[in-house]
XYZ file of C-alpha atoms in Angstrom:
358
model
C -47.859 -9.109 1.481
C -44.257 -9.329 2.305
C -41.698 -7.235 2.686
C -38.692 -7.774 -0.190
C -35.081 -8.844 0.784
C -32.834 -6.374 -0.176
C -31.335 -9.586 -2.609
C -34.932 -10.457 -3.753
C -34.683 -6.201 -5.165
C -31.688 -6.493 -6.086
C -32.766 -9.263 -8.482
C -35.453 -8.024 -9.311
C -34.269 -5.112 -10.344
C -31.615 -6.317 -12.997
C -33.771 -8.794 -14.460
C -36.635 -5.761 -15.452
C -34.246 -4.380 -17.100
C -32.887 -4.656 -20.164
C -29.380 -4.462 -19.642
C -28.383 -4.934 -16.458
C -28.533 -1.447 -14.460
C -24.743 -1.115 -12.499
C -25.714 -2.200 -8.786
C -24.520 1.673 -7.910
C -27.452 2.768 -9.531
C -29.547 0.174 -6.619
C -27.900 0.970 -4.108
C -28.408 4.379 -4.440
C -28.471 6.359 -1.552
C -27.650 3.070 1.142
C -24.384 1.475 0.130
C -23.453 3.055 -3.751
C -20.403 1.053 -4.400
C -20.953 -2.093 -2.558
C -19.392 -2.408 0.475
C -21.818 -4.399 2.955
C -21.781 -6.735 -0.740
C -20.518 -10.476 -0.015
C -17.133 -10.927 -0.336
C -17.430 -14.965 -0.037
C -17.507 -13.719 -4.200
C -21.066 -16.403 -4.008
C -23.341 -13.774 -4.216
C -22.245 -12.154 -8.202
C -21.958 -8.659 -8.192
C -23.209 -7.003 -11.543
C -20.548 -5.195 -14.438
C -19.478 -2.864 -14.026
C -17.826 -2.848 -11.543
C -19.322 -0.773 -8.281
C -16.384 -0.002 -6.296
C -15.572 2.698 -8.368
C -15.181 6.144 -8.962
C -14.590 8.608 -11.289
C -13.373 11.296 -11.396
C -11.574 11.769 -14.245
C -12.756 11.929 -16.839
C -8.920 11.128 -18.341
C -8.491 7.973 -16.500
C -8.632 5.324 -17.683
C -7.734 1.680 -15.079
C -10.916 0.506 -14.647
C -11.392 -2.257 -16.249
C -14.925 -2.593 -16.511
C -15.189 -6.233 -16.693
C -12.715 -7.280 -12.963
C -14.718 -7.453 -9.941
C -12.970 -5.882 -6.531
C -12.243 -9.115 -4.404
C -10.647 -10.349 -1.116
C -8.023 -12.700 -1.280
C -7.885 -13.267 1.956
C -9.449 -12.564 5.623
C -8.264 -14.499 8.487
C -10.931 -15.424 11.366
C -10.695 -16.792 14.408
C -6.562 -17.324 15.813
C -5.880 -16.590 12.123
C -7.257 -13.055 12.093
C -4.492 -11.051 10.635
C -4.786 -7.881 13.052
C -3.057 -4.756 10.252
C -1.807 -6.197 7.194
C 1.159 -4.371 5.402
C 3.680 -4.184 2.743
C 2.736 -6.132 0.001
C 4.918 -7.295 -2.697
C 4.621 -9.360 -5.832
C 7.101 -12.312 -5.725
C 6.858 -13.515 -9.642
C 8.634 -16.202 -9.948
C 7.943 -17.588 -6.773
C 4.189 -16.872 -8.269
C 3.484 -15.284 -4.649
C 2.011 -11.952 -2.860
C 3.831 -11.428 0.623
C 2.294 -8.693 3.142
C 3.376 -8.108 6.679
C 0.307 -8.758 8.784
C 3.147 -6.171 11.562
C 1.051 -6.961 15.483
C 0.827 -10.304 14.599
C 5.050 -10.764 13.904
C 4.296 -12.357 10.639
C 4.849 -12.807 7.277
C 2.349 -13.719 4.864
C 2.515 -15.575 1.084
C -1.342 -15.971 -0.991
C -0.573 -18.680 -3.413
C -1.827 -17.465 -7.329
C -2.047 -20.829 -8.319
C -4.282 -21.974 -6.260
C -5.045 -18.426 -3.556
C -4.164 -20.808 -0.934
C -2.140 -18.243 2.566
C 1.024 -19.302 4.133
C 2.842 -18.080 6.883
C 6.206 -17.542 5.121
C 8.035 -15.921 7.989
C 6.724 -16.321 11.807
C 9.531 -14.161 13.421
C 9.168 -11.060 10.708
C 11.626 -8.694 12.714
C 7.635 -6.651 13.361
C 8.078 -5.677 9.400
C 6.167 -3.762 7.492
C 6.682 -2.660 3.792
C 8.588 -5.224 1.154
C 9.736 -4.143 -2.489
C 12.991 -6.027 -4.359
C 15.878 -5.159 -6.031
C 17.919 -4.975 -9.454
C 18.022 -8.464 -8.737
C 15.150 -9.762 -7.580
C 16.192 -9.929 -3.547
C 13.775 -9.573 -1.358
C 13.737 -6.545 1.258
C 12.014 -6.048 4.373
C 11.915 -2.843 6.525
C 11.174 -4.237 10.338
C 10.004 -2.222 13.200
C 10.898 -4.192 16.082
C 14.568 -5.162 15.308
C 14.066 -0.921 13.832
C 16.376 -2.176 10.553
C 16.920 -2.726 7.376
C 17.447 -6.516 6.023
C 18.033 -8.239 2.030
C 16.841 -12.140 1.328
C 19.737 -13.203 -0.973
C 19.326 -15.814 -2.978
C 20.204 -18.728 -0.918
C 18.328 -16.813 1.415
C 19.828 -16.204 4.403
C 19.560 -12.472 5.373
C 21.786 -9.796 5.265
C 21.345 -6.168 7.562
C 21.578 -3.228 5.451
C 21.096 -1.143 8.266
C 19.856 -0.909 11.592
C 21.804 2.826 12.771
C 22.924 5.598 11.423
C 26.152 8.120 12.800
C 26.492 5.529 15.933
C 22.481 5.505 16.287
C 19.727 3.482 15.741
C 17.006 3.891 13.696
C 14.060 4.938 15.122
C 11.358 2.416 13.228
C 11.740 1.826 9.262
C 8.364 1.895 7.587
C 8.773 1.943 3.654
C 10.812 1.513 1.099
C 11.169 1.929 -2.926
C 14.328 0.452 -5.140
C 15.751 4.316 -7.897
C 16.949 3.078 -11.270
C 21.205 2.714 -10.176
C 20.790 0.125 -6.879
C 19.887 2.593 -4.119
C 17.792 1.849 -1.660
C 15.638 4.947 -0.555
C 13.705 4.196 2.767
C 11.549 6.018 5.909
C 11.465 6.128 9.085
C 9.163 7.355 11.172
C 8.976 5.637 14.234
C 5.844 3.753 14.482
C 7.829 0.886 15.621
C 8.829 2.273 18.864
C 5.363 4.740 19.763
C 4.081 1.621 20.994
C 4.048 -2.492 21.967
C 1.705 -3.102 19.085
C 4.098 -2.578 16.613
C 7.045 -3.145 18.172
C 8.713 -1.819 21.625
C 8.462 1.888 23.229
C 11.469 3.104 23.178
C 13.652 6.580 23.171
C 14.234 7.949 19.624
C 16.797 8.347 18.636
C 17.316 9.910 15.192
C 14.571 12.826 13.432
C 12.278 11.334 11.687
C 13.766 11.305 7.726
C 14.276 9.358 4.252
C 17.793 7.788 3.331
C 19.515 6.374 1.213
C 21.682 2.758 1.009
C 23.392 3.006 -2.664
C 24.772 0.556 -4.219
C 27.775 0.592 -1.902
C 26.600 0.622 1.008
C 26.429 3.744 2.165
C 24.005 5.734 4.229
C 23.542 9.420 3.954
C 19.932 11.170 4.515
C 17.945 12.134 1.405
C 15.661 14.056 3.021
C 14.950 15.334 7.067
C 11.703 17.530 5.957
C 9.770 19.339 5.542
C 7.658 15.297 7.020
C 6.681 15.559 10.103
C 6.693 11.551 9.756
C 8.260 10.655 6.361
C 6.516 7.119 5.441
C 5.280 5.493 2.066
C 8.098 6.628 -1.020
C 7.981 5.949 -4.069
C 9.304 7.121 -7.637
C 7.915 8.341 -11.324
C 7.960 6.026 -13.941
C 11.430 8.394 -15.320
C 12.232 8.455 -12.148
C 12.539 12.493 -12.108
C 10.341 13.169 -9.287
C 10.512 10.909 -5.534
C 6.513 11.050 -3.879
C 6.914 9.788 0.020
C 4.163 10.969 2.663
C 3.699 12.539 5.787
C 1.402 11.118 7.448
C 1.568 12.759 10.910
C -1.690 13.362 11.109
C -1.704 9.885 12.941
C -0.512 12.778 16.403
C -3.091 15.392 15.486
C -5.730 16.751 13.624
C -3.517 19.197 13.133
C -0.493 17.496 11.590
C 0.062 16.840 7.506
C -1.174 14.511 6.030
C -0.179 15.272 2.581
C 2.673 13.468 0.295
C 5.590 15.743 -0.822
C 7.127 15.528 -4.230
C 10.584 16.157 -4.175
C 12.937 16.406 -7.504
C 15.439 13.616 -7.619
C 18.472 15.524 -9.209
C 21.490 12.562 -8.948
C 20.897 10.490 -5.722
C 19.627 13.909 -3.737
C 15.663 15.040 -3.305
C 15.203 18.534 -3.407
C 12.637 21.091 -4.308
C 10.159 19.546 -1.425
C 6.298 20.251 -2.879
C 3.416 19.262 -0.626
C 1.191 17.176 -3.905
C -1.277 16.220 -2.494
C -3.821 16.500 0.395
C -5.431 13.503 1.275
C -7.332 15.524 4.830
C -10.330 14.485 6.396
C -7.829 11.089 6.621
C -4.643 10.416 4.770
C -2.178 7.739 2.309
C -0.271 5.610 4.022
C 1.175 3.238 0.831
C 1.487 4.403 -2.657
C 2.924 3.341 -5.998
C 2.852 4.382 -10.013
C 1.916 2.808 -12.623
C 3.501 3.387 -15.879
C 1.967 6.688 -17.094
C 2.819 8.092 -14.104
C -0.420 8.278 -12.270
C 0.369 7.611 -8.495
C -2.050 5.263 -6.670
C -2.302 6.057 -3.025
C -4.089 3.961 -0.605
C -6.199 5.618 2.214
C -8.426 6.041 5.306
C -9.357 6.984 8.769
C -11.479 9.649 7.688
C -14.619 8.291 7.953
C -16.315 5.543 5.320
C -16.248 7.071 2.251
C -12.360 7.085 2.482
C -11.233 4.103 2.540
C -10.064 2.530 -0.129
C -7.793 3.786 -3.683
C -7.178 7.330 -4.513
C -4.832 8.188 -8.007
C -4.199 10.951 -8.585
C -2.587 11.642 -11.805
C 0.888 13.329 -12.221
C -0.226 16.906 -12.770
C -1.538 16.117 -8.869
C -5.732 15.869 -9.873
C -8.149 13.026 -7.521
C -8.612 10.582 -11.171
C -10.700 8.043 -9.690
C -11.270 5.906 -6.308
C -11.681 3.190 -5.160
C -13.636 1.900 -2.617
C -12.944 -0.537 -0.127
C -14.866 -1.548 2.986
C -11.455 -1.328 5.313
C -9.180 1.494 5.102
C -6.225 0.274 3.155
C -3.033 1.092 4.434
C -0.391 -0.267 1.580
C -0.537 -1.502 -2.373
C 1.600 -3.128 -5.174
C 0.922 -4.062 -8.499
C 1.726 -7.387 -9.217
C 0.115 -10.468 -11.534
C 1.666 -11.532 -15.221
C 1.396 -8.431 -16.510
C 1.482 -5.783 -13.664
C -1.927 -4.852 -13.925
C -3.655 -6.881 -10.586
C -3.849 -4.212 -7.542
C -3.267 -5.642 -4.491
C -4.267 -3.981 -1.144
C -3.731 -3.891 2.280
C -6.517 -3.149 4.122
C -6.506 -3.369 7.640
C -7.661 -7.298 7.986
C -7.920 -8.009 4.376
C -6.217 -8.305 2.216
C -7.945 -7.773 -1.703
C -7.166 -7.578 -5.694
C -9.050 -5.546 -8.527
C -7.847 -6.617 -12.484
C -6.953 -3.468 -13.404
C -6.587 -0.706 -17.236
C -2.659 -0.104 -15.720
C 0.178 -1.750 -15.744
C 2.526 -0.578 -12.285
C 5.981 0.459 -12.266
C 8.715 -2.943 -12.562
C 10.423 -0.536 -9.629
C 9.028 1.173 -7.723
């Protein structure tokens, strides 16, 4: 008798059940989150989506009949190296994201799934968002600046220095309800040539604010070693800032700091959640105030997205086969989660709605 193949085993298991058992049960003890599935989509995965690991019964964000999909994984000379900074462009019908080491911004078109190069000379941009007027804003590692794409297609430099000194390498940003821009400046783009160029730090690592008139001020200096991802709670009373100091060694933080927002100031810094043995990077809130966090760098079981309740409890984990750097909500109803994970872009519909300004 010939040994059963993995595919034959799974097919037999499903066929023998009156109701198809979740793939997580079929793969218990091997790959219960189906991370080694056929990502082409030609080999169906049984619902409910096995990549979800629910930690708290309060979590209702998993859409049980929505599959986790890999939208893009470039190959050959088109391969991505480190995908980051996704932003949903609703009126363009597309997702934009950075492939930082390849010095480009890519575009996935919703209508036919086509991927093309949106920007071939991106300044090694990392994070992206849109302002209240729908203008695209990018933070760039190599040029060490924050830029805005105007509605006529031209670009305006919003900030490239502070008090006469060059920014380190802006990383991520979020829009406040008054239109001001908060951005982080951890300096990864000048630490080595891979995501920019090697250069000397001229400023401390900080969070800055650009007010609607264009004036720049320090919003927070510390306690983060390397302030990274940033977003606001839906009521704008809290600001969440990732500290990815863990990249400098295991003795440093891999957590999220939460601030009170009073007026234009960030104050009362507290540790919101610790992500060791890995760390988080990009973060976004849904309209219920839950915080969705890219996760990785702590082994395969930390690769994916961790969802936290506003009280900091871990609600769920969405497991991916790659380290997830950053994410955003998009689609017509803002209920589709797009994830930039190392060399690929993934997506899944969720039972949650992304905060519109984040």
